[in-house]
Amino acid sequence: MIFDPKEISFSDTHKIMIGSIVPRPIAFVSTISKDGKNNVAPFSYFNGVCSNPPTIMFAPARRAWDGKRKDTLNNIIDNNEFVINLVSESFAEKMVACSTDFDSEVDEFKISGLSPKESSKVKPPRVGESKISFECELNQIIEIGNGDPGSGFIVIGTIVLFHIDDEIYDNGKILLEKFEPLGRLAGNLYTRPNDNIEIIRKIKPK
Ligand SMILES: Cc1cc2nc3c(=O)[nH]c(=O)nc-3n(C[C@H](O)[C@H](O)[C@H](O)COP(=O)(O)O)c2cc1C
């Protein structure tokens, strides 16, 4: 089967994208508004970019029904700072509770019962329940598309501080079984990285 995105609907294209690009890591992004309101929301169009300087990207789309920018992006445009909190299974339901497009006045920490914890180098709080958080400063925002609903933005950030729970860190390694990260699949499905295979690179460069 072949599909030309110019000939199918945006929602069918979206389904192909989120069903194909799996599993996706989840950035649970905390920000603060101009008037000091906390905000936290999940984004699974998320990845690392490079490690020197440590750089990440995530992509907040325009809202599907009215094309407006999401609160997370507005807060980053206003303040240039955010925290990427990684998601463990222990607070997955609370993370999902933060994914409703609430009014910008709503503090999702309060809705979900998650605990805001003061950051060290940036103003937005981190998520206390998160076993790994990255304090980030904005590098740049790239707009993609023509501003229609579902078009979006790439937010690129530089990590200025890593927080890693002592329990999940051993001699330079993150302990996956203690971290218990969740991956996003399509729809309401999530996955655990607990069925792993090791593949050793046999061909070495000359
Ligand atoms: C696991 C998960 C992943 C999500 N990933 C994205 C994403 O990559 N991009 C996006 O625009 N919205 C994504 N959403 C939806 C946003 O979380 C949702 O629109 C949220 O209300 C935005 O909040 P804000 O307006 O406070 O920024 C995701 C939702 C869930 C539950």
GROMACS .gro file of C-alpha atoms and ligand atoms in nm:
model
  237
    1MET     CA    1   0.000   0.000   0.000
    2ILE     CA    2   0.120   0.351  -0.064
    3PHE     CA    3  -0.016   0.677   0.068
    4ASP     CA    4   0.056   1.025  -0.058
    5PRO     CA    5   0.006   1.259   0.240
    6LYS     CA    6  -0.132   1.521  -0.001
    7GLU     CA    7  -0.423   1.285  -0.079
    8ILE     CA    8  -0.522   1.163   0.268
    9SER     CA    9  -0.663   1.351   0.567
   10PHE     CA   10  -0.446   1.497   0.838
   11SER     CA   11  -0.594   1.253   1.090
   12ASP     CA   12  -0.512   0.949   0.870
   13THR     CA   13  -0.158   1.079   0.825
   14HIS     CA   14  -0.132   1.124   1.201
   15LYS     CA   15  -0.245   0.764   1.261
   16ILE     CA   16   0.021   0.631   1.021
   17MET     CA   17   0.289   0.843   1.192
   18ILE     CA   18   0.207   0.744   1.551
   19GLY     CA   19   0.151   0.380   1.457
   20SER     CA   20   0.483   0.356   1.271
   21ILE     CA   21   0.720   0.554   1.489
   22VAL     CA   22   0.711   0.323   1.791
   23PRO     CA   23   0.788   0.298   2.073
   24ARG     CA   24   0.840   0.665   2.144
   25PRO     CA   25   1.006   0.802   2.458
   26ILE     CA   26   0.796   1.051   2.652
   27ALA     CA   27   0.912   1.398   2.755
   28PHE     CA   28   0.701   1.523   3.044
   29VAL     CA   29   0.773   1.893   3.006
   30SER     CA   30   0.734   2.136   3.296
   31THR     CA   31   0.723   2.509   3.230
   32ILE     CA   32   0.613   2.826   3.402
   33SER     CA   33   0.392   3.102   3.256
   34LYS     CA   34   0.464   3.476   3.248
   35ASP     CA   35   0.248   3.521   3.557
   36GLY     CA   36   0.412   3.236   3.746
   37LYS     CA   37   0.165   2.947   3.686
   38ASN     CA   38   0.316   2.598   3.666
   39ASN     CA   39   0.235   2.377   3.366
   40VAL     CA   40   0.328   2.018   3.287
   41ALA     CA   41   0.237   1.810   2.979
   42PRO     CA   42   0.362   1.496   2.796
   43PHE     CA   43   0.514   1.497   2.444
   44SER     CA   44   0.622   1.178   2.268
   45TYR     CA   45   0.760   1.340   1.955
   46PHE     CA   46   1.079   1.363   2.161
   47ASN     CA   47   1.439   1.261   2.130
   48GLY     CA   48   1.803   1.339   2.196
   49VAL     CA   49   1.990   1.544   1.935
   50CYS     CA   50   2.355   1.524   2.042
   51SER     CA   51   2.557   1.489   2.360
   52ASN     CA   52   2.807   1.774   2.327
   53PRO     CA   53   2.649   2.003   2.427
   54PRO     CA   54   2.376   1.774   2.566
   55THR     CA   55   2.078   1.864   2.349
   56ILE     CA   56   1.721   1.738   2.319
   57MET     CA   57   1.422   1.818   2.098
   58PHE     CA   58   1.050   1.773   2.133
   59ALA     CA   59   0.764   1.881   1.910
   60PRO     CA   60   0.450   2.051   2.043
   61ALA     CA   61   0.197   2.057   1.757
   62ARG     CA   62  -0.067   2.324   1.706
   63ARG     CA   63  -0.396   2.217   1.863
   64ALA     CA   64  -0.588   1.990   1.625
   65TRP     CA   65  -0.921   2.175   1.650
   66ASP     CA   66  -0.825   2.545   1.643
   67GLY     CA   67  -0.458   2.560   1.542
   68LYS     CA   68  -0.359   2.744   1.861
   69ARG     CA   69  -0.017   2.697   2.020
   70LYS     CA   70  -0.004   2.476   2.330
   71ASP     CA   71   0.065   2.632   2.672
   72THR     CA   72   0.401   2.453   2.700
   73LEU     CA   73   0.529   2.627   2.386
   74ASN     CA   74   0.390   2.967   2.487
   75ASN     CA   75   0.563   2.940   2.825
   76ILE     CA   76   0.896   2.845   2.663
   77ILE     CA   77   0.866   3.138   2.419
   78ASP     CA   78   0.807   3.368   2.719
   79ASN     CA   79   1.076   3.228   2.951
   80ASN     CA   80   1.335   3.031   2.747
   81GLU     CA   81   1.345   2.757   3.011
   82PHE     CA   82   1.186   2.418   3.071
   83VAL     CA   83   1.244   2.083   3.241
   84ILE     CA   84   1.220   1.748   3.063
   85ASN     CA   85   1.103   1.487   3.315
   86LEU     CA   86   1.128   1.124   3.206
   87VAL     CA   87   0.825   0.906   3.272
   88SER     CA   88   0.832   0.591   3.487
   89GLU     CA   89   0.548   0.346   3.518
   90SER     CA   90   0.485   0.444   3.884
   91PHE     CA   91   0.322   0.776   3.784
   92ALA     CA   92   0.198   0.695   3.432
   93GLU     CA   93  -0.170   0.761   3.508
   94LYS     CA   94  -0.086   1.098   3.660
   95MET     CA   95   0.116   1.186   3.349
   96VAL     CA   96  -0.185   1.101   3.129
   97ALA     CA   97  -0.406   1.320   3.352
   98CYS     CA   98  -0.188   1.615   3.243
   99SER     CA   99  -0.251   1.556   2.871
  100THR     CA  100  -0.591   1.725   2.850
  101ASP     CA  101  -0.580   2.065   2.681
  102PHE     CA  102  -0.675   2.259   2.994
  103ASP     CA  103  -0.710   2.635   3.005
  104SER     CA  104  -0.371   2.805   3.049
  105GLU     CA  105  -0.473   2.907   3.403
  106VAL     CA  106  -0.485   2.541   3.511
  107ASP     CA  107  -0.187   2.399   3.703
  108GLU     CA  108  -0.160   2.032   3.599
  109PHE     CA  109   0.051   1.955   3.908
  110LYS     CA  110  -0.264   2.027   4.112
  111ILE     CA  111  -0.497   1.832   3.878
  112SER     CA  112  -0.274   1.522   3.882
  113GLY     CA  113  -0.142   1.531   4.239
  114LEU     CA  114   0.218   1.530   4.114
  115SER     CA  115   0.473   1.723   4.323
  116PRO     CA  116   0.652   2.032   4.186
  117LYS     CA  117   1.011   2.036   4.314
  118GLU     CA  118   1.232   2.343   4.287
  119SER     CA  119   1.489   2.330   4.007
  120SER     CA  120   1.845   2.451   4.058
  121LYS     CA  121   1.935   2.643   3.741
  122VAL     CA  122   1.597   2.720   3.581
  123LYS     CA  123   1.270   2.868   3.708
  124PRO     CA  124   1.021   2.593   3.609
  125PRO     CA  125   0.989   2.323   3.876
  126ARG     CA  126   1.072   1.961   3.801
  127VAL     CA  127   0.838   1.670   3.867
  128GLY     CA  128   0.931   1.525   4.208
  129GLU     CA  129   0.814   1.174   4.113
  130SER     CA  130   1.039   1.162   3.807
  131LYS     CA  131   1.356   0.952   3.845
  132ILE     CA  132   1.537   1.152   3.577
  133SER     CA  133   1.489   1.522   3.497
  134PHE     CA  134   1.684   1.751   3.266
  135GLU     CA  135   1.689   2.123   3.339
  136CYS     CA  136   1.697   2.291   2.997
  137GLU     CA  137   1.758   2.628   2.838
  138LEU     CA  138   1.604   2.704   2.499
  139ASN     CA  139   1.841   2.671   2.203
  140GLN     CA  140   1.590   2.745   1.927
  141ILE     CA  141   1.235   2.692   1.806
  142ILE     CA  142   1.172   2.593   1.446
  143GLU     CA  143   0.822   2.626   1.303
  144ILE     CA  144   0.709   2.349   1.066
  145GLY     CA  145   0.413   2.381   0.828
  146ASN     CA  146   0.186   2.672   0.749
  147GLY     CA  147   0.012   2.728   1.082
  148ASP     CA  148  -0.281   2.492   1.016
  149PRO     CA  149  -0.412   2.266   1.295
  150GLY     CA  150  -0.169   1.977   1.349
  151SER     CA  151   0.129   2.165   1.207
  152GLY     CA  152   0.392   2.228   1.466
  153PHE     CA  153   0.718   2.334   1.614
  154ILE     CA  154   1.048   2.175   1.707
  155VAL     CA  155   1.176   2.296   2.040
  156ILE     CA  156   1.551   2.239   2.081
  157GLY     CA  157   1.695   2.269   2.429
  158THR     CA  158   2.036   2.249   2.593
  159ILE     CA  159   2.051   2.042   2.910
  160VAL     CA  160   2.214   2.253   3.182
  161LEU     CA  161   2.163   2.009   3.471
  162PHE     CA  162   2.084   1.637   3.501
  163HIS     CA  163   1.894   1.504   3.805
  164ILE     CA  164   1.920   1.126   3.840
  165ASP     CA  165   1.778   0.933   4.132
  166ASP     CA  166   2.068   0.761   4.321
  167GLU     CA  167   1.863   0.438   4.323
  168ILE     CA  168   1.870   0.402   3.945
  169TYR     CA  169   2.232   0.504   3.883
  170ASP     CA  170   2.531   0.270   3.909
  171ASN     CA  171   2.880   0.368   3.803
  172GLY     CA  172   2.781   0.567   3.495
  173LYS     CA  173   2.489   0.343   3.398
  174ILE     CA  174   2.116   0.399   3.427
  175LEU     CA  175   1.954   0.083   3.568
  176LEU     CA  176   1.663   0.014   3.334
  177GLU     CA  177   1.484  -0.226   3.573
  178LYS     CA  178   1.473   0.046   3.840
  179PHE     CA  179   1.405   0.335   3.602
  180GLU     CA  180   1.099   0.155   3.453
  181PRO     CA  181   1.051   0.400   3.164
  182LEU     CA  182   0.736   0.390   2.955
  183GLY     CA  183   0.726   0.407   2.577
  184ARG     CA  184   0.429   0.539   2.385
  185LEU     CA  185   0.256   0.339   2.113
  186ALA     CA  186  -0.052   0.451   1.918
  187GLY     CA  187  -0.377   0.549   2.094
  188ASN     CA  188  -0.390   0.464   2.464
  189LEU     CA  189  -0.118   0.198   2.448
  190TYR     CA  190   0.217   0.215   2.627
  191THR     CA  191   0.505  -0.031   2.645
  192ARG     CA  192   0.777  -0.140   2.888
  193PRO     CA  193   1.135  -0.216   2.775
  194ASN     CA  194   1.146  -0.554   2.948
  195ASP     CA  195   1.192  -0.794   2.657
  196ASN     CA  196   1.534  -0.695   2.528
  197ILE     CA  197   1.774  -0.858   2.286
  198GLU     CA  198   2.147  -0.799   2.274
  199ILE     CA  199   2.304  -0.757   1.929
  200ILE     CA  200   2.681  -0.731   1.924
  201ARG     CA  201   2.847  -0.535   1.646
  202LYS     CA  202   3.077  -0.786   1.477
  203ILE     CA  203   3.215  -0.582   1.190
  204LYS     CA  204   3.479  -0.339   1.316
  205PRO     CA  205   3.625  -0.047   1.119
  206LYS     CA  206   3.972  -0.118   0.972
  207LIG     C1  207   0.186   1.018   2.612
  207LIG     C2  208   0.143   1.141   2.538
  207LIG     C3  209   0.224   1.195   2.440
  207LIG     C4  210   0.188   1.312   2.372
  207LIG     N1  211   0.272   1.361   2.276
  207LIG     C5  212   0.243   1.478   2.214
  207LIG     C6  213   0.334   1.532   2.118
  207LIG     O1  214   0.440   1.475   2.087
  207LIG     N2  215   0.300   1.650   2.060
  207LIG     C7  216   0.186   1.718   2.094
  207LIG     O2  217   0.164   1.828   2.042
  207LIG     N3  218   0.100   1.669   2.186
  207LIG     C8  219   0.125   1.552   2.247
  207LIG     N4  220   0.038   1.501   2.341
  207LIG     C9  221  -0.079   1.581   2.379
  207LIG    C10  222  -0.041   1.691   2.480
  207LIG     O3  223   0.011   1.634   2.599
  207LIG    C11  224  -0.165   1.774   2.514
  207LIG     O4  225  -0.207   1.845   2.401
  207LIG    C12  226  -0.145   1.866   2.633
  207LIG     O5  227  -0.270   1.908   2.682
  207LIG    C13  228  -0.065   1.991   2.601
  207LIG     O6  229  -0.061   2.069   2.717
  207LIG     P1  230  -0.027   2.223   2.722
  207LIG     O7  231  -0.132   2.297   2.642
  207LIG     O8  232  -0.032   2.253   2.869
  207LIG     O9  233   0.109   2.242   2.663
  207LIG    C14  234   0.067   1.380   2.405
  207LIG    C15  235  -0.018   1.324   2.501
  207LIG    C16  236   0.019   1.204   2.565
  207LIG    C17  237  -0.072   1.143   2.670
   0.00000   0.00000   0.00000
